[in-house]
CSV table of C-alpha atoms and ligand atoms in Angstrom, one decimal:
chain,number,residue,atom,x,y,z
A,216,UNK,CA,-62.4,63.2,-182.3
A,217,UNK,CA,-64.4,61.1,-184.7
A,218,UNK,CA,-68.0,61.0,-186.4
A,219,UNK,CA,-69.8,58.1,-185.2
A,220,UNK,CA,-72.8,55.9,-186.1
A,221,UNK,CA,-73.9,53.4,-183.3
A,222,UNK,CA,-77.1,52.0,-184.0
A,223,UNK,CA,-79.1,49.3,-181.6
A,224,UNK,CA,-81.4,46.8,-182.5
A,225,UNK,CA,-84.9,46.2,-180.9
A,226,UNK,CA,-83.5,43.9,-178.2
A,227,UNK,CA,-81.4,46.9,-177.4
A,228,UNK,CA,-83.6,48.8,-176.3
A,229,UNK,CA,-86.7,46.5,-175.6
A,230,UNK,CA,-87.6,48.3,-172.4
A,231,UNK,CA,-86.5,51.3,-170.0
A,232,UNK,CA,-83.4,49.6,-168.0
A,233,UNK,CA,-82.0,49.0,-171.7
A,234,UNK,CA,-82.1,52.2,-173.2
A,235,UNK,CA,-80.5,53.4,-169.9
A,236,UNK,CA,-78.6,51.5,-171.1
A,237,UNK,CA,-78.1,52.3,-174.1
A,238,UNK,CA,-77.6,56.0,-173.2
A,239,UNK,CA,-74.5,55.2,-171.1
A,240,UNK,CA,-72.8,53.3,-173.7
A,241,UNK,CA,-73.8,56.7,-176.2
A,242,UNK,CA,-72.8,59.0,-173.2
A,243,UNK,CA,-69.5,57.4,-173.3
A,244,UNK,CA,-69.1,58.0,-176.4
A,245,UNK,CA,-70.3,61.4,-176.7
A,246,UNK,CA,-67.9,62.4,-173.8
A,247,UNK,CA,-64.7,61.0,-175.4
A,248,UNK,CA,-65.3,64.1,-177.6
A,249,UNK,CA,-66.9,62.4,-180.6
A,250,UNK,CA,-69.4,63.8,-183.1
A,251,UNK,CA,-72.7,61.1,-182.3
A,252,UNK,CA,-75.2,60.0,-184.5
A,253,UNK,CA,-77.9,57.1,-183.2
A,254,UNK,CA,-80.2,55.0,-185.1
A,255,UNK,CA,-83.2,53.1,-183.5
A,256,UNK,CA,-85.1,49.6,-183.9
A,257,UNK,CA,-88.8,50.1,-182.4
A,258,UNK,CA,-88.5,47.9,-178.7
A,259,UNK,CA,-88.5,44.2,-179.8
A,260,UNK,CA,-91.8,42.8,-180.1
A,261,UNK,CA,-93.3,46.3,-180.8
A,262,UNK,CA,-93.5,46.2,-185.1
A,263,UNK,CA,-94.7,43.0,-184.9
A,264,UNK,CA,-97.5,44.4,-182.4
A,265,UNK,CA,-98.1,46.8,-185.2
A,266,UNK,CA,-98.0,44.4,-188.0
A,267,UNK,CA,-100.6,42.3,-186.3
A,268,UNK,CA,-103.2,45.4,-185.9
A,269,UNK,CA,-103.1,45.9,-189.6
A,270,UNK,CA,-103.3,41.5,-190.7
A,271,UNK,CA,-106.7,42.2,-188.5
A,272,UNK,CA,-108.2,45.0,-190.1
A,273,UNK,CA,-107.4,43.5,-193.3
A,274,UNK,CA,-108.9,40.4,-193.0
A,275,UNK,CA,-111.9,42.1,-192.5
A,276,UNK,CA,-112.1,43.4,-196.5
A,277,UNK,CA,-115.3,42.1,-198.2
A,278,UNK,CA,-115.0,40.4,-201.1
A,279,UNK,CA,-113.8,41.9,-204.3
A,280,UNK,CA,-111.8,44.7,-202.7
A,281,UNK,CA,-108.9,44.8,-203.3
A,282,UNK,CA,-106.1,41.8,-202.5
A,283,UNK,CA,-104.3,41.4,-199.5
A,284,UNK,CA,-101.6,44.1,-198.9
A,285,UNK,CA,-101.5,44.0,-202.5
A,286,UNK,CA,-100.2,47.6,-202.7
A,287,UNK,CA,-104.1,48.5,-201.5
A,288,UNK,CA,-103.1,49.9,-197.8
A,289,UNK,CA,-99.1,49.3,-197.8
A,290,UNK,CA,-98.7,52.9,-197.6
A,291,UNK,CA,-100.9,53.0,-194.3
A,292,UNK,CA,-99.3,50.2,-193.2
A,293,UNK,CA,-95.8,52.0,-193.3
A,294,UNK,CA,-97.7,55.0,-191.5
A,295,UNK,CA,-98.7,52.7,-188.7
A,296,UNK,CA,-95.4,50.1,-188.5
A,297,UNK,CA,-93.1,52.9,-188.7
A,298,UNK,CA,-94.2,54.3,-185.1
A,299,UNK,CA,-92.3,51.8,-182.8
A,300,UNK,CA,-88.9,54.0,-184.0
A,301,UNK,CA,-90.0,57.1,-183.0
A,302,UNK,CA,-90.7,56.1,-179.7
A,303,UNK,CA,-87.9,54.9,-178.8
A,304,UNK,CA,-85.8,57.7,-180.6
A,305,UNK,CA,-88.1,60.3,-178.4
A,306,UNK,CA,-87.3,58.1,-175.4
A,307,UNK,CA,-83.2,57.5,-175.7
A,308,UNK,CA,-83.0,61.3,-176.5
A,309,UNK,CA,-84.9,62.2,-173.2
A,310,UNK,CA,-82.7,59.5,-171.0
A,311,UNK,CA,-79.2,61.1,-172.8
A,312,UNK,CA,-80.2,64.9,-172.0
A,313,UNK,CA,-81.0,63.4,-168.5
A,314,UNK,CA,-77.6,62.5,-168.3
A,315,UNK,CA,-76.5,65.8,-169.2
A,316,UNK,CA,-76.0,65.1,-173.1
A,317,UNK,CA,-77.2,67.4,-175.3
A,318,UNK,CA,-79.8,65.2,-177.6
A,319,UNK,CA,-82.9,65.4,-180.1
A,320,UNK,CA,-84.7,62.9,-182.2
A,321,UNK,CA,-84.7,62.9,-185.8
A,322,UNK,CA,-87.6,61.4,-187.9
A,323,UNK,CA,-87.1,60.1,-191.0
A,324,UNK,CA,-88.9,62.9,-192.6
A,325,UNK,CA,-86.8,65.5,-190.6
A,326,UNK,CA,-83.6,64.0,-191.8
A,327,UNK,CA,-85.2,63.9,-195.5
A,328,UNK,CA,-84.5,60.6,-196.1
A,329,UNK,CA,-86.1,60.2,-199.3
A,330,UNK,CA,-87.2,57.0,-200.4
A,331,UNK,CA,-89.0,55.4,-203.5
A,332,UNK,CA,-92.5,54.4,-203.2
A,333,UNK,CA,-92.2,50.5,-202.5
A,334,UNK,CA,-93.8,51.1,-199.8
A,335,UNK,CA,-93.3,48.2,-197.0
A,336,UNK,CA,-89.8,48.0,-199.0
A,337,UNK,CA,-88.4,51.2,-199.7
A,338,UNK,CA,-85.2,52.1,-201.1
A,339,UNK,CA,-83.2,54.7,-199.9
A,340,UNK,CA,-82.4,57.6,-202.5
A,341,UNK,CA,-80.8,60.5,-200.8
A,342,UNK,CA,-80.8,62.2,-197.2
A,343,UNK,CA,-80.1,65.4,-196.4
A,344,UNK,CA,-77.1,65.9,-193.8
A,345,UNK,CA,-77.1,69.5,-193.5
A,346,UNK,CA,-79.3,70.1,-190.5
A,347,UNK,CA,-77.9,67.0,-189.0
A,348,UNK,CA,-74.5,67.6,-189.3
A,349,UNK,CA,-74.5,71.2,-188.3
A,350,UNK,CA,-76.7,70.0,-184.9
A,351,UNK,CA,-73.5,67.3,-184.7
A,352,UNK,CA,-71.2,70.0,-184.7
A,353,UNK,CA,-73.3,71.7,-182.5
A,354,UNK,CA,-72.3,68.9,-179.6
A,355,UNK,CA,-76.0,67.5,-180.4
A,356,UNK,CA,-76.2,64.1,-179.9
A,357,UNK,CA,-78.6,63.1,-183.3
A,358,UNK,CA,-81.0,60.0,-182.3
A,359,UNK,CA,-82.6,59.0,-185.5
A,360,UNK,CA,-85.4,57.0,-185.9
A,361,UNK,CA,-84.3,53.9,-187.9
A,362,UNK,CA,-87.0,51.7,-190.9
A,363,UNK,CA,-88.1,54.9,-191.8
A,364,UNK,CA,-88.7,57.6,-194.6
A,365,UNK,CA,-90.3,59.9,-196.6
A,366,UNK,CA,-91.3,59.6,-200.8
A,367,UNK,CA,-91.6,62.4,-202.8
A,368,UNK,CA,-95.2,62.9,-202.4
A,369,UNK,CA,-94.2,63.3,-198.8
A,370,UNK,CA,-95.8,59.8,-197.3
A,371,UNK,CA,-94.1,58.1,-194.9
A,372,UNK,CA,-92.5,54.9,-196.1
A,373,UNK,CA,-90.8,51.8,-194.8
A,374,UNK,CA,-87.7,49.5,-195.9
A,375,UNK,CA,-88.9,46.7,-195.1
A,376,UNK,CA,-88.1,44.2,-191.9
A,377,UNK,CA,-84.6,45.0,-190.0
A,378,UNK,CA,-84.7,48.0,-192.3
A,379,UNK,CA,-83.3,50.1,-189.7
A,380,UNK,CA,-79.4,48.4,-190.3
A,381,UNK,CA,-79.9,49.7,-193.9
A,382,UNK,CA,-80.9,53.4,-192.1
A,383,UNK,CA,-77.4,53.4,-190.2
A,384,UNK,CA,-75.3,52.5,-193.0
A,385,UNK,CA,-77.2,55.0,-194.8
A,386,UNK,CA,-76.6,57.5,-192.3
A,387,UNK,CA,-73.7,56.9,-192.0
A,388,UNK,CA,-72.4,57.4,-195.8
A,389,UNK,CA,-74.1,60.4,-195.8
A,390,UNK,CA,-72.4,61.9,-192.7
A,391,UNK,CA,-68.9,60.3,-193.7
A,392,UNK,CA,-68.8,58.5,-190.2
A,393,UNK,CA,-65.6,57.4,-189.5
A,394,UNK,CA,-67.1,54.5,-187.7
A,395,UNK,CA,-70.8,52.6,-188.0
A,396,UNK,CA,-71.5,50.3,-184.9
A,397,UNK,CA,-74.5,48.1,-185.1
A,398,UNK,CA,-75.0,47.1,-181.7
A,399,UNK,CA,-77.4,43.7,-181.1
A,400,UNK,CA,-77.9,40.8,-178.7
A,401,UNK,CA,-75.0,38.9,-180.2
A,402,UNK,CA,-71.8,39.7,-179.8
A,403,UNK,CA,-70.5,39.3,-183.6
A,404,UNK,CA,-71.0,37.5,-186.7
A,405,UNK,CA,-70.2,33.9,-185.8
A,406,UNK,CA,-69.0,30.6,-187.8
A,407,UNK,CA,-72.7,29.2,-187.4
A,408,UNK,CA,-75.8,29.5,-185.2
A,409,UNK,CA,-74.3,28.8,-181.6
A,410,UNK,CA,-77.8,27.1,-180.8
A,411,UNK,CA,-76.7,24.5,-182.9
A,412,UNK,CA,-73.1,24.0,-182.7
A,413,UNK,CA,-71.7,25.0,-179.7
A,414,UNK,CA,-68.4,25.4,-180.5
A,415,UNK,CA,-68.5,27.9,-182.7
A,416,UNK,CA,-66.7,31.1,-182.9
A,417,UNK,CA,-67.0,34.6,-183.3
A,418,UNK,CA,-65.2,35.8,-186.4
A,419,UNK,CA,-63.1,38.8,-185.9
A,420,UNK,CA,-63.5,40.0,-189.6
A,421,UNK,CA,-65.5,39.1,-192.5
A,422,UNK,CA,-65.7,39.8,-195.8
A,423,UNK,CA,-68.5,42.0,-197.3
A,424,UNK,CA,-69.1,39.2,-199.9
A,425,UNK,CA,-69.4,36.7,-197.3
A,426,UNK,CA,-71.9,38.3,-195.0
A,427,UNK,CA,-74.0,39.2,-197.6
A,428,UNK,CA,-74.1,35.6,-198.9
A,429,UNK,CA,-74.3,34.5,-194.9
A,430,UNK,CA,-77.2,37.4,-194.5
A,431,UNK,CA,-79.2,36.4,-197.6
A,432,UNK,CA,-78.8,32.2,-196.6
A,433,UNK,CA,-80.3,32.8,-193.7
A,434,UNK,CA,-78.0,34.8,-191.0
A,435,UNK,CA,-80.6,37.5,-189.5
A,436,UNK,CA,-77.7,39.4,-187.8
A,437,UNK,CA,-77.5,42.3,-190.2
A,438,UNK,CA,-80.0,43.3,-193.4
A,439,UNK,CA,-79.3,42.2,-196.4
A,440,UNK,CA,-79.1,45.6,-198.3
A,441,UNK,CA,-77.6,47.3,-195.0
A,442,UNK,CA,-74.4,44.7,-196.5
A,443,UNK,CA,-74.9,45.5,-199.7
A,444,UNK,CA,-74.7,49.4,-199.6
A,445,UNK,CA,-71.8,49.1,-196.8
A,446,UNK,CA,-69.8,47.1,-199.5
A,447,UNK,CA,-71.0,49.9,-202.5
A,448,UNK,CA,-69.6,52.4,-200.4
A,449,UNK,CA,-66.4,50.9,-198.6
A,450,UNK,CA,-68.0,51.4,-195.3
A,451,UNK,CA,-66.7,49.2,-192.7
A,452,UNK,CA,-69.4,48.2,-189.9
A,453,UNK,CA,-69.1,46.5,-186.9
A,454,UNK,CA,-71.4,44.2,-185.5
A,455,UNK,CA,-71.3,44.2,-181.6
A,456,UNK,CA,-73.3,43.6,-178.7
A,457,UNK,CA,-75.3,46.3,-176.1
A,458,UNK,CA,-75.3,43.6,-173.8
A,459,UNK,CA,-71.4,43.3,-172.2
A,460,UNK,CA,-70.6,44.4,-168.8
A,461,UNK,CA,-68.5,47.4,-168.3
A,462,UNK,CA,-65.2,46.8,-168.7
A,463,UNK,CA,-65.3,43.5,-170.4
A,464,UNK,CA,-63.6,43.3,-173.9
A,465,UNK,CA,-66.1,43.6,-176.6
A,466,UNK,CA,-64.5,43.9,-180.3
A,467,UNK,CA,-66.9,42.2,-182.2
A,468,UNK,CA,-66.9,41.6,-185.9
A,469,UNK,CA,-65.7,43.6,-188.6
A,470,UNK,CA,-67.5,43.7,-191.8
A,471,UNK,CA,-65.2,44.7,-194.3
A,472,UNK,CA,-63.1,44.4,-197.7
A,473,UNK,CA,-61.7,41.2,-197.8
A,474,UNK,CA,-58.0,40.8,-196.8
A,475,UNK,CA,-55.2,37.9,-197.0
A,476,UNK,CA,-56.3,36.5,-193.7
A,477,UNK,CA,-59.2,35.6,-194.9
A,478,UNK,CA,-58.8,34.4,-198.0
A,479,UNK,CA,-56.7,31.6,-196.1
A,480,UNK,CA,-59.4,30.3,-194.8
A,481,UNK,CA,-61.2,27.8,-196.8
A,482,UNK,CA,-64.8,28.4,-195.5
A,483,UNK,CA,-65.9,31.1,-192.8
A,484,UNK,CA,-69.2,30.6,-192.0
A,485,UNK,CA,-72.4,27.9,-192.2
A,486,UNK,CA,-76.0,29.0,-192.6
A,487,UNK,CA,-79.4,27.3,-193.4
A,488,UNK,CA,-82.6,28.5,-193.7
A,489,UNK,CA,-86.0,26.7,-193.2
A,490,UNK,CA,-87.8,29.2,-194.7
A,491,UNK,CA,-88.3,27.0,-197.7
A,492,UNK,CA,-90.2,24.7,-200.0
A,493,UNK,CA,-89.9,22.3,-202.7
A,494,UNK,CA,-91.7,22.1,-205.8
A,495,UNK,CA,-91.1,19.5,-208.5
A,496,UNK,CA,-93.1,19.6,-211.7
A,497,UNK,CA,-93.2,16.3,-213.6
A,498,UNK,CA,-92.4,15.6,-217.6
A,499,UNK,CA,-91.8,19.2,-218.6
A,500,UNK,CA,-92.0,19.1,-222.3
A,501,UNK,CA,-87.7,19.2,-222.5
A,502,UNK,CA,-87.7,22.0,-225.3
A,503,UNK,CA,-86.7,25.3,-225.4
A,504,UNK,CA,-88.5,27.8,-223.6
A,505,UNK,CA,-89.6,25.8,-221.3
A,506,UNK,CA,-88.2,27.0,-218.0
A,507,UNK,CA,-88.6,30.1,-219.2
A,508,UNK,CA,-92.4,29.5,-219.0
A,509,UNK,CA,-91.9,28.2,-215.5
A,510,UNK,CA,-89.9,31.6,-214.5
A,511,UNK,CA,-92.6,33.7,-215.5
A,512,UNK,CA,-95.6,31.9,-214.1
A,513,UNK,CA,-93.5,32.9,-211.1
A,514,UNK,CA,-92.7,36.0,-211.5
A,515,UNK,CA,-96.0,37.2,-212.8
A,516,UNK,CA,-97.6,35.5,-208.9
A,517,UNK,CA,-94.5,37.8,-207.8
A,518,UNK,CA,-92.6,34.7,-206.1
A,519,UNK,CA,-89.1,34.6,-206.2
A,520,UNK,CA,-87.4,31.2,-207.6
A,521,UNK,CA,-84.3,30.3,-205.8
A,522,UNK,CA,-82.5,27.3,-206.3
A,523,UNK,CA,-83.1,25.3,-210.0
A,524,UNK,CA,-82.6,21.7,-210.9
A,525,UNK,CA,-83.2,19.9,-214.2
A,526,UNK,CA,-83.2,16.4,-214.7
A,527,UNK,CA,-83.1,15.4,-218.2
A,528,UNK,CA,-84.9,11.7,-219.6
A,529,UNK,CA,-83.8,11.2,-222.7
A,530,UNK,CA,-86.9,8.7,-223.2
A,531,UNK,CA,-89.3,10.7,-223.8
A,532,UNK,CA,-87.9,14.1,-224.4
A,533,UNK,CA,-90.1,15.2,-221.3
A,534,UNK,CA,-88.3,16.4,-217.5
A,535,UNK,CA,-88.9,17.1,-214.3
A,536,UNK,CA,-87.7,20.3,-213.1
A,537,UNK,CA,-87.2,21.1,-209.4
A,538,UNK,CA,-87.1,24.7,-207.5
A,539,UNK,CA,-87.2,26.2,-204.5
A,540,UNK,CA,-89.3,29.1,-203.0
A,541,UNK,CA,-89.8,30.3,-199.7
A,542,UNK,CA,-92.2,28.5,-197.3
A,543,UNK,CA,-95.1,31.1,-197.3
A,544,UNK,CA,-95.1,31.4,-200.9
A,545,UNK,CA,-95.6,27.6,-201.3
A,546,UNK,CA,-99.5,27.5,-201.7
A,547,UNK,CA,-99.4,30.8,-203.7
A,548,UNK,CA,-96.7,29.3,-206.4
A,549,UNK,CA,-99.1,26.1,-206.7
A,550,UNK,CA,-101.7,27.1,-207.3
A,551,UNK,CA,-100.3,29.5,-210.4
A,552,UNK,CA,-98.5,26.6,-211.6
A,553,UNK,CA,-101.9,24.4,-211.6
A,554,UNK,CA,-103.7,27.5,-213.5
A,555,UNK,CA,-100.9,27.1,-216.0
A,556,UNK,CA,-100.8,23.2,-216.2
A,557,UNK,CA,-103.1,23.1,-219.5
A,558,UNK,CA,-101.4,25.3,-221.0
A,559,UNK,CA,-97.8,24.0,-220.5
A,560,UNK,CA,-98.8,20.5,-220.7
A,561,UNK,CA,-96.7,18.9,-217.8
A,562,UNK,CA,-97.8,16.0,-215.9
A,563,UNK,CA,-98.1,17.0,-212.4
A,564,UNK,CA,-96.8,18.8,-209.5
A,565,UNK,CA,-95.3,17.5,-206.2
A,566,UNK,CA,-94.1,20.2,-203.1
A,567,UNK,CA,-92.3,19.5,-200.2
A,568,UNK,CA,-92.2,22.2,-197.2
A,569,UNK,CA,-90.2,20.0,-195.2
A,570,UNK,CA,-86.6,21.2,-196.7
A,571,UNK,CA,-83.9,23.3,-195.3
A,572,UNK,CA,-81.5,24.9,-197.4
A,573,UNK,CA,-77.7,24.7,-196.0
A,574,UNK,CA,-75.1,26.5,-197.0
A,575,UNK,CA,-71.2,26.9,-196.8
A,576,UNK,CA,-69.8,30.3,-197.3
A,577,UNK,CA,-65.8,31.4,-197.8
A,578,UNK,CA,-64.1,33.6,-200.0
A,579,UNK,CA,-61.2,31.3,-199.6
A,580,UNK,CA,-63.6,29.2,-202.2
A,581,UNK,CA,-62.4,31.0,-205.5
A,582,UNK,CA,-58.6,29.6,-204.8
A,583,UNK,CA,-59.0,26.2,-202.6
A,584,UNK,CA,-60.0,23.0,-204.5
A,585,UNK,CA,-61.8,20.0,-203.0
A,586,UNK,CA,-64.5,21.9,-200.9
A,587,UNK,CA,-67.1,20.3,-202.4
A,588,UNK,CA,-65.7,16.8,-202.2
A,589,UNK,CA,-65.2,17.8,-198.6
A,590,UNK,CA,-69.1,18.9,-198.2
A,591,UNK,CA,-71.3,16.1,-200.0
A,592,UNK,CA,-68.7,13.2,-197.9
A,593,UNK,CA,-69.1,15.0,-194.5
A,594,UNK,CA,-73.0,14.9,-195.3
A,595,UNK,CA,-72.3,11.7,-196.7
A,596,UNK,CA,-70.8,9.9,-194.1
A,597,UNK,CA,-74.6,11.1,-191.9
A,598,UNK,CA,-76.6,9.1,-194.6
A,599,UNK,CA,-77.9,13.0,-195.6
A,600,UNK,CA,-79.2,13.4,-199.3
A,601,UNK,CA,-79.3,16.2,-201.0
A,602,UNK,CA,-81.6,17.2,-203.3
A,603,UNK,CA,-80.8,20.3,-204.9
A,604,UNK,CA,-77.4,21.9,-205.1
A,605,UNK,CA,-76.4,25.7,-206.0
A,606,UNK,CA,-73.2,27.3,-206.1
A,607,UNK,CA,-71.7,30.4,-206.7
A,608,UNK,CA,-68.0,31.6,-206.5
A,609,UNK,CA,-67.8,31.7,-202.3
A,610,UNK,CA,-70.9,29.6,-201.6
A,611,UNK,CA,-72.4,26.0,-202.2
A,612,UNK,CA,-75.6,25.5,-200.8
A,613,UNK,CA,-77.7,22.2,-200.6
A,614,UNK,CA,-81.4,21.5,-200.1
A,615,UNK,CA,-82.2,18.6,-197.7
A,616,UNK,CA,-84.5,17.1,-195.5
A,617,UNK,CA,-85.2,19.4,-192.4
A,618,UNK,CA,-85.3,16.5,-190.0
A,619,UNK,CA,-81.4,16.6,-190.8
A,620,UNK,CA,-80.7,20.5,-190.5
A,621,UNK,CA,-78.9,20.5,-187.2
A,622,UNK,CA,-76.8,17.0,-187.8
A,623,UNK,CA,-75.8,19.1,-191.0
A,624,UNK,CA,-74.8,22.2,-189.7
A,625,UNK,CA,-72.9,20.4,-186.9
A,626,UNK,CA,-71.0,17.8,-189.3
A,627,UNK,CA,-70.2,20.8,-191.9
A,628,UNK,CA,-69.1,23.3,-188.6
A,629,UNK,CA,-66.7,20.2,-188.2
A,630,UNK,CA,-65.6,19.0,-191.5
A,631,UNK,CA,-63.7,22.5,-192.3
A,632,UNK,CA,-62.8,22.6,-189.0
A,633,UNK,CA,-64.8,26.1,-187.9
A,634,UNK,CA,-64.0,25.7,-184.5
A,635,UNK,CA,-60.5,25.6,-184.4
A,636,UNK,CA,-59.0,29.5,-184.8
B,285,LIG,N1,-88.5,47.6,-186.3
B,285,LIG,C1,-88.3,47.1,-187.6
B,285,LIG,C2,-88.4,45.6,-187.7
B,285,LIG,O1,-88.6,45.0,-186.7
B,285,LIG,C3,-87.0,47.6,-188.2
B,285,LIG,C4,-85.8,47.1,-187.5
B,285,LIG,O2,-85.8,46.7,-186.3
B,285,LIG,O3,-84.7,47.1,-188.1
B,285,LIG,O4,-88.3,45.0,-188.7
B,286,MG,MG1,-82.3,43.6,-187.0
């Protein structure tokens, strides 16, 4: 007997016949003898139904209220968004006791999963597994309503988009699972986007370190901090799909500590992202302090700054400096950098939106030279230019032109040889 997480996506369970189901696969599990412990998406479409009722109703604020979702109504908002989960988790508990399975739902509030008060983007900060694990001992199968949870000043709260990974891992650390499961539409984590490059595989095991360089660059299988607390707590998960046929071999991918197989391998995965944008601001004064300015312009329009270049003219002692931000904070970050101008005394300021950000990931990085010889010729060789370049230990990542994004993807995929086992 073991103590099992499975959690399933919105696609999962995006109408009735799936969270049937959904309910056999949990039966199954239930009536090997384990301990069972669901987690919920909302039915696919339905947050972004949601989302789209409160856009409306804030668009009609009159002038001088205050700013968009700027912290104003986010804690209605998670009221409202946070529904979709408990529907569902009413709805797979109903079709498991009408298989004969002993089952309740479990709101976040019920399970006291206590959060801080970002709301829209919550933390998690403790649950409470008493009453849940005693109703697992109990032979209760525990369907918990995923995205969810509860601040101290008891108002419902929200961890932000595909938040309801992070609520499984969560769930299952604090009920020492011996297994989590995050079932999906896809059936593992594979070597690129399949839509692109056709050939490419499903990994059997990945490191943590990898997938959550793969999930932040752009993979949407799993949420970023779902990785991130799996990896602060040695959980393993696997990522599997809810949609194979009976009988039909479904293993997945194993997120987990990183091994000697995999450090073998040079590089496991490709990603891009299109979310982004380009901004180049001409003749910086090139003294110190300057980039610092930049950064906090930034950060004080709360826009994150990804990738950084400098390029230094001696000439004049002046530079242009080039960053990246995502694509709908574009306008936003020009317009504070225009405010600023005066002030900082640069030239001017050019943006692109037209960029994609590709990136190579691999543990296998830290001990195999030549990797980025091997990327810039294979892009290279396709007449691709690349504009900015970041790196860290396991990843290199390269900003180009997005009319080029799938010839990239497909001659990287190729170049370290991803679809050969
Ligand atoms: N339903 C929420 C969303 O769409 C949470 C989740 O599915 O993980 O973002
Ligand atoms: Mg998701």
């Amino acid at each position: 007997m073991a103590r099992i997480v499975m959690k399933f996506g919105g696609t999962s369970v995006a109408d009735l016949d799936r969270i049937r189901r959904v309910a056999d696969l949990v039966a199954a599990e239930a009536k090997a003898g384990n301990e069972v412990a669901v987690v919920v998406s909302a039915m696919s479409g339905e947050t972004n139904r949601l989302v789209a009722f409160v856009d409306a109703l804030d668009a009609d604020r009159v002038d001088g209220a205050n700013d968009k979702r700027g912290g104003a109504i986010e804690d209605e908002y998670d009221t409202i968004v946070s529904s979709g989960e408990q529907v569902t988790s009413g709805l797979l508990a109903i079709a498991l006791r009408r298989r004969g399975i002993p089952a309740r739902s479990w709101l976040g509030w019920q399970l006291s999963l206590k959060t801080d008060k970002a709301h829209s983007k919550a933390r998690i900060a403790s649950i409470d597994d008493s009453e849940i694990g005693q109703s697992l001992r109990g032979g209760s199968v525990a369907v918990a309503a995923g995205f969810q949870g509860i601040t101290d000043d008891r108002r419902i709260s929200t961890l932000g988009r595909g938040g309801s990974d992070t609520s499984a891992v969560a769930l299952a650390v604090a009920l020492k699972a011996d297994r989590c499961d995050i079932y999906t539409d896809v059936d593992g984590i594979y070597t690129t986007d399949p839509r692109i490059v056709p050939e490419a595989r499903r990994l059997n095991r990945i490191a943590f370190e990898e997938m959550l360089e793969l999930a932040s660059l752009g993979a949407k299988v799993l949420q970023v901090r779902s990785v991130e607390l799996a990896m602060n707590n040695n959980l393993p998960v696997r990522v599997l799909t809810s949609f194979a046929e009976d009988g039909v071999d479904n293993p997945g991918t194993l997120v987990c500590h990183e091994d000697e197989t995999m450090e073998e391998r040079v590089v496991s995965g490709v990603a891009y992202s299109r979310d982004e944008a380009q901004i180049t601001i001409l003749r910086l004064a090139d003294k110190p302090g300057m980039v610092a300015k930049v950064c906090k312009v930034m950060s004080d329009a709360n826009i994150i700054v990804d990738m950084i270049v400098q390029s230094i003219s001696k000439s004049d002692s002046s530079a242009n400096l080039t960053f990246t931000v995502g694509k709908r904070d574009l306008e936003k970050a020009v317009k504070a950098l225009e405010l600023a101008q005066s002030d900082m005394g640069f030239e001017g300021i050019v943006s692109d939106s037209n960029v994609t950000k590709v990136s190579i990931v691999g543990i296998g990085m830290r001990s195999h030279t030549g990797v980025a010889q091997t990327m810039f010729e294979a892009l290279a060789e396709r007449n691709i230019n690349v504009e900015v370049i970041a790196t860290s230990e396991i990843k290199i990542s390269v900003l180009i032109n997005a009319e080029y994004t799938e010839l990239a993807v497909r001659a990287l995929h190729s170049a370290f040889e991803l679809e050969v086992s």
